[in-house]
PDB file of C-alpha atoms in Angstrom:
ATOM      1  CA  SER A   1      16.383  -9.554 -13.875  1.00  0.00           C
ATOM      2  CA  VAL A   2      17.392  -6.613 -11.727  1.00  0.00           C
ATOM      3  CA  GLN A   3      17.796  -8.871  -8.698  1.00  0.00           C
ATOM      4  CA  SER A   4      20.280 -11.092 -10.518  1.00  0.00           C
ATOM      5  CA  LEU A   5      22.769  -8.282 -11.126  1.00  0.00           C
ATOM      6  CA  PRO A   6      25.955  -9.235  -9.284  1.00  0.00           C
ATOM      7  CA  ASP A   7      26.978  -7.558  -6.029  1.00  0.00           C
ATOM      8  CA  GLY A   8      30.595  -6.804  -5.206  1.00  0.00           C
ATOM      9  CA  THR A   9      32.028  -7.583  -8.627  1.00  0.00           C
ATOM     10  CA  LEU A  10      34.365  -5.376 -10.588  1.00  0.00           C
ATOM     11  CA  PRO A  11      32.556  -2.728 -12.633  1.00  0.00           C
ATOM     12  CA  PHE A  12      32.037  -3.166 -16.343  1.00  0.00           C
ATOM     13  CA  ASP A  13      33.640  -1.048 -19.068  1.00  0.00           C
ATOM     14  CA  LEU A  14      30.627  -1.405 -21.360  1.00  0.00           C
ATOM     15  CA  ILE A  15      27.019  -2.202 -20.491  1.00  0.00           C
ATOM     16  CA  PHE A  16      24.379  -2.621 -23.201  1.00  0.00           C
ATOM     17  CA  LEU A  17      20.844  -2.207 -21.868  1.00  0.00           C
ATOM     18  CA  ASP A  18      18.197  -3.782 -24.088  1.00  0.00           C
ATOM     19  CA  THR A  19      15.640  -5.400 -21.831  1.00  0.00           C
ATOM     20  CA  ASP A  20      12.109  -4.887 -20.521  1.00  0.00           C
ATOM     21  CA  LYS A  21      11.465  -1.269 -21.517  1.00  0.00           C
ATOM     22  CA  ARG A  22       9.186  -0.737 -18.518  1.00  0.00           C
ATOM     23  CA  ARG A  23      12.086  -1.449 -16.169  1.00  0.00           C
ATOM     24  CA  TYR A  24      14.941   0.503 -17.779  1.00  0.00           C
ATOM     25  CA  ARG A  25      14.993   2.917 -14.851  1.00  0.00           C
ATOM     26  CA  ASP A  26      15.154   0.017 -12.348  1.00  0.00           C
ATOM     27  CA  TYR A  27      18.108  -1.521 -14.173  1.00  0.00           C
ATOM     28  CA  TYR A  28      19.818   1.862 -14.467  1.00  0.00           C
ATOM     29  CA  GLU A  29      19.458   2.574 -10.750  1.00  0.00           C
ATOM     30  CA  ALA A  30      20.627  -0.930  -9.818  1.00  0.00           C
ATOM     31  CA  LEU A  31      23.697  -0.614 -12.046  1.00  0.00           C
ATOM     32  CA  LEU A  32      24.658   2.689 -10.445  1.00  0.00           C
ATOM     33  CA  GLN A  33      23.876   1.655  -6.867  1.00  0.00           C
ATOM     34  CA  LYS A  34      25.870  -1.565  -7.190  1.00  0.00           C
ATOM     35  CA  GLY A  35      28.819   0.309  -8.690  1.00  0.00           C
ATOM     36  CA  LEU A  36      28.737  -1.708 -11.907  1.00  0.00           C
ATOM     37  CA  LEU A  37      29.412   1.287 -14.154  1.00  0.00           C
ATOM     38  CA  ALA A  38      33.152   1.944 -13.982  1.00  0.00           C
ATOM     39  CA  PRO A  39      34.544   5.481 -14.260  1.00  0.00           C
ATOM     40  CA  ARG A  40      34.918   6.439 -17.928  1.00  0.00           C
ATOM     41  CA  SER A  41      32.938   3.350 -18.921  1.00  0.00           C
ATOM     42  CA  LEU A  42      29.838   3.460 -21.081  1.00  0.00           C
ATOM     43  CA  LEU A  43      26.235   2.395 -20.629  1.00  0.00           C
ATOM     44  CA  LEU A  44      24.339   2.112 -23.902  1.00  0.00           C
ATOM     45  CA  ALA A  45      20.548   2.049 -23.578  1.00  0.00           C
ATOM     46  CA  ASP A  46      18.812   0.885 -26.739  1.00  0.00           C
ATOM     47  CA  ASN A  47      15.355   1.827 -28.052  1.00  0.00           C
ATOM     48  CA  VAL A  48      14.995   4.918 -25.858  1.00  0.00           C
ATOM     49  CA  LEU A  49      12.840   6.678 -28.475  1.00  0.00           C
ATOM     50  CA  TRP A  50      10.790   3.531 -29.193  1.00  0.00           C
ATOM     51  CA  LYS A  51       9.919   4.361 -32.810  1.00  0.00           C
ATOM     52  CA  GLY A  52       9.334   7.991 -31.839  1.00  0.00           C
ATOM     53  CA  ASN A  53       6.465   7.048 -29.531  1.00  0.00           C
ATOM     54  CA  VAL A  54       8.083   8.579 -26.443  1.00  0.00           C
ATOM     55  CA  LEU A  55       7.747  12.007 -28.031  1.00  0.00           C
ATOM     56  CA  GLN A  56       3.963  11.925 -27.676  1.00  0.00           C
ATOM     57  CA  LEU A  57       2.449  13.929 -24.865  1.00  0.00           C
ATOM     58  CA  VAL A  58       1.555  12.132 -21.680  1.00  0.00           C
ATOM     59  CA  SER A  59      -2.075  12.924 -21.017  1.00  0.00           C
ATOM     60  CA  PRO A  60      -3.937  12.720 -17.692  1.00  0.00           C
ATOM     61  CA  THR A  61      -6.034   9.949 -19.218  1.00  0.00           C
ATOM     62  CA  ASP A  62      -2.864   7.951 -19.901  1.00  0.00           C
ATOM     63  CA  THR A  63      -1.691   8.511 -16.349  1.00  0.00           C
ATOM     64  CA  ILE A  64      -4.951   7.120 -15.065  1.00  0.00           C
ATOM     65  CA  ALA A  65      -4.689   4.154 -17.422  1.00  0.00           C
ATOM     66  CA  ARG A  66      -1.269   3.338 -15.978  1.00  0.00           C
ATOM     67  CA  GLY A  67      -2.757   3.332 -12.520  1.00  0.00           C
ATOM     68  CA  LEU A  68      -0.042   5.688 -11.277  1.00  0.00           C
ATOM     69  CA  LYS A  69      -2.366   8.515 -10.311  1.00  0.00           C
ATOM     70  CA  MET A  70      -6.100   8.649  -9.790  1.00  0.00           C
ATOM     71  CA  ALA A  71      -7.672  12.066 -10.171  1.00  0.00           C
ATOM     72  CA  VAL A  72     -10.874  12.609  -8.254  1.00  0.00           C
ATOM     73  CA  ASP A  73     -12.240  15.216 -10.621  1.00  0.00           C
ATOM     74  CA  LEU A  74     -12.059  13.254 -13.863  1.00  0.00           C
ATOM     75  CA  GLU A  75     -14.758  14.067 -16.339  1.00  0.00           C
ATOM     76  CA  GLU A  76     -17.059  11.207 -17.286  1.00  0.00           C
ATOM     77  CA  GLU A  77     -15.690  11.140 -20.844  1.00  0.00           C
ATOM     78  CA  GLN A  78     -12.132  10.693 -19.530  1.00  0.00           C
ATOM     79  CA  LYS A  79     -13.270   7.810 -17.349  1.00  0.00           C
ATOM     80  CA  ALA A  80     -14.973   6.236 -20.344  1.00  0.00           C
ATOM     81  CA  ALA A  81     -11.844   6.712 -22.483  1.00  0.00           C
ATOM     82  CA  VAL A  82      -9.737   4.873 -19.910  1.00  0.00           C
ATOM     83  CA  GLU A  83     -12.247   2.065 -19.583  1.00  0.00           C
ATOM     84  CA  ASN A  84     -12.322   1.643 -23.366  1.00  0.00           C
ATOM     85  CA  LEU A  85      -8.573   1.105 -23.727  1.00  0.00           C
ATOM     86  CA  THR A  86      -7.561  -2.343 -24.822  1.00  0.00           C
ATOM     87  CA  LYS A  87      -4.879  -4.327 -23.026  1.00  0.00           C
ATOM     88  CA  GLN A  88      -2.515  -3.621 -25.927  1.00  0.00           C
ATOM     89  CA  GLU A  89      -3.216   0.123 -25.766  1.00  0.00           C
ATOM     90  CA  ARG A  90      -2.529   0.158 -22.026  1.00  0.00           C
ATOM     91  CA  ARG A  91       0.729  -1.768 -22.566  1.00  0.00           C
ATOM     92  CA  TYR A  92       1.745   0.766 -25.230  1.00  0.00           C
ATOM     93  CA  ILE A  93       1.087   3.669 -22.831  1.00  0.00           C
ATOM     94  CA  VAL A  94       3.040   2.028 -20.013  1.00  0.00           C
ATOM     95  CA  ILE A  95       6.099   1.371 -22.194  1.00  0.00           C
ATOM     96  CA  ARG A  96       5.990   4.788 -23.838  1.00  0.00           C
ATOM     97  CA  ASP A  97       5.740   6.618 -20.536  1.00  0.00           C
ATOM     98  CA  ALA A  98       8.362   4.445 -18.822  1.00  0.00           C
ATOM     99  CA  LEU A  99      10.883   5.245 -21.566  1.00  0.00           C
ATOM    100  CA  HIS A 100       9.936   8.914 -21.446  1.00  0.00           C
ATOM    101  CA  ALA A 101      10.534   8.951 -17.675  1.00  0.00           C
ATOM    102  CA  PHE A 102      13.843   7.116 -18.154  1.00  0.00           C
ATOM    103  CA  ASN A 103      15.018   9.745 -20.671  1.00  0.00           C
ATOM    104  CA  LEU A 104      13.976  12.621 -18.417  1.00  0.00           C
ATOM    105  CA  GLY A 105      15.751  10.942 -15.522  1.00  0.00           C
ATOM    106  CA  LEU A 106      18.976  10.633 -17.507  1.00  0.00           C
ATOM    107  CA  ALA A 107      18.845  14.281 -18.505  1.00  0.00           C
ATOM    108  CA  SER A 108      18.446  15.458 -14.915  1.00  0.00           C
ATOM    109  CA  ASP A 109      20.721  12.983 -13.103  1.00  0.00           C
ATOM    110  CA  PRO A 110      23.873  14.750 -11.849  1.00  0.00           C
ATOM    111  CA  ARG A 111      25.617  11.385 -11.375  1.00  0.00           C
ATOM    112  CA  VAL A 112      25.957  10.890 -15.122  1.00  0.00           C
ATOM    113  CA  GLU A 113      26.530  12.595 -18.428  1.00  0.00           C
ATOM    114  CA  ALA A 114      24.125  11.408 -21.082  1.00  0.00           C
ATOM    115  CA  LEU A 115      23.725  11.821 -24.807  1.00  0.00           C
ATOM    116  CA  LEU A 116      20.682  10.599 -26.695  1.00  0.00           C
ATOM    117  CA  LEU A 117      21.209   9.874 -30.391  1.00  0.00           C
ATOM    118  CA  PRO A 118      18.038   9.782 -32.459  1.00  0.00           C
ATOM    119  CA  LEU A 119      19.261   6.896 -34.615  1.00  0.00           C
ATOM    120  CA  ARG A 120      16.456   4.518 -35.519  1.00  0.00           C
ATOM    121  CA  ASP A 121      14.740   3.750 -32.181  1.00  0.00           C
ATOM    122  CA  GLY A 122      17.140   5.930 -30.197  1.00  0.00           C
ATOM    123  CA  LEU A 123      20.363   5.106 -28.401  1.00  0.00           C
ATOM    124  CA  ALA A 124      21.435   6.711 -25.127  1.00  0.00           C
ATOM    125  CA  PHE A 125      25.112   6.946 -24.235  1.00  0.00           C
ATOM    126  CA  VAL A 126      25.602   7.273 -20.478  1.00  0.00           C
ATOM    127  CA  GLN A 127      28.849   7.802 -18.595  1.00  0.00           C
ATOM    128  CA  ALA A 128      29.506   8.470 -14.920  1.00  0.00           C
ATOM    129  CA  ALA A 129      29.975  12.203 -14.446  1.00  0.00           C
ATOM    130  CA  SER A 130      33.512  13.302 -13.708  1.00  0.00           C
ATOM    131  CA  PRO A 131      34.045  15.716 -10.809  1.00  0.00           C
ATOM    132  CA  THR A 132      35.227  18.391 -13.244  1.00  0.00           C
ATOM    133  CA  SER A 133      32.170  18.136 -15.477  1.00  0.00           C
ATOM    134  CA  ALA A 134      29.889  19.996 -13.076  1.00  0.00           C
ATOM    135  CA  ILE A 135      28.910  23.455 -14.272  1.00  0.00           C
ATOM    136  CA  PRO A 136      29.890  26.117 -11.724  1.00  0.00           C
ATOM    137  CA  ALA A 137      27.058  28.058 -10.123  1.00  0.00           C
TER     138      ALA A 137
END
């Protein structure tokens, strides 16, 4: 679990992240905040494309299903669509959108340099950004 990550230990040279897909971002943040990713070391995050599912659009109905945002002006048909989702469909949406958010976060995080390889279910290579890697303004 995220809470069991060690504090105050030497950073790792290689970290392979293949855990609860809904919590990838939590693990990623914990690893960085605890200083567990050494300079020039590598974090590999597996299954970041999740069989291509993360490439699907995130719809407002999905957002409602996740319980992350409730829109007041939902049409009745959207409300019905959310209510008709099965537990498995809701789980699918949560995982898909969590991985999508993780990928977007990697791409926009100035603390790291990231490369996503579309091999099988997707593999992200993440390395702490070097001071010289910043693009001048």
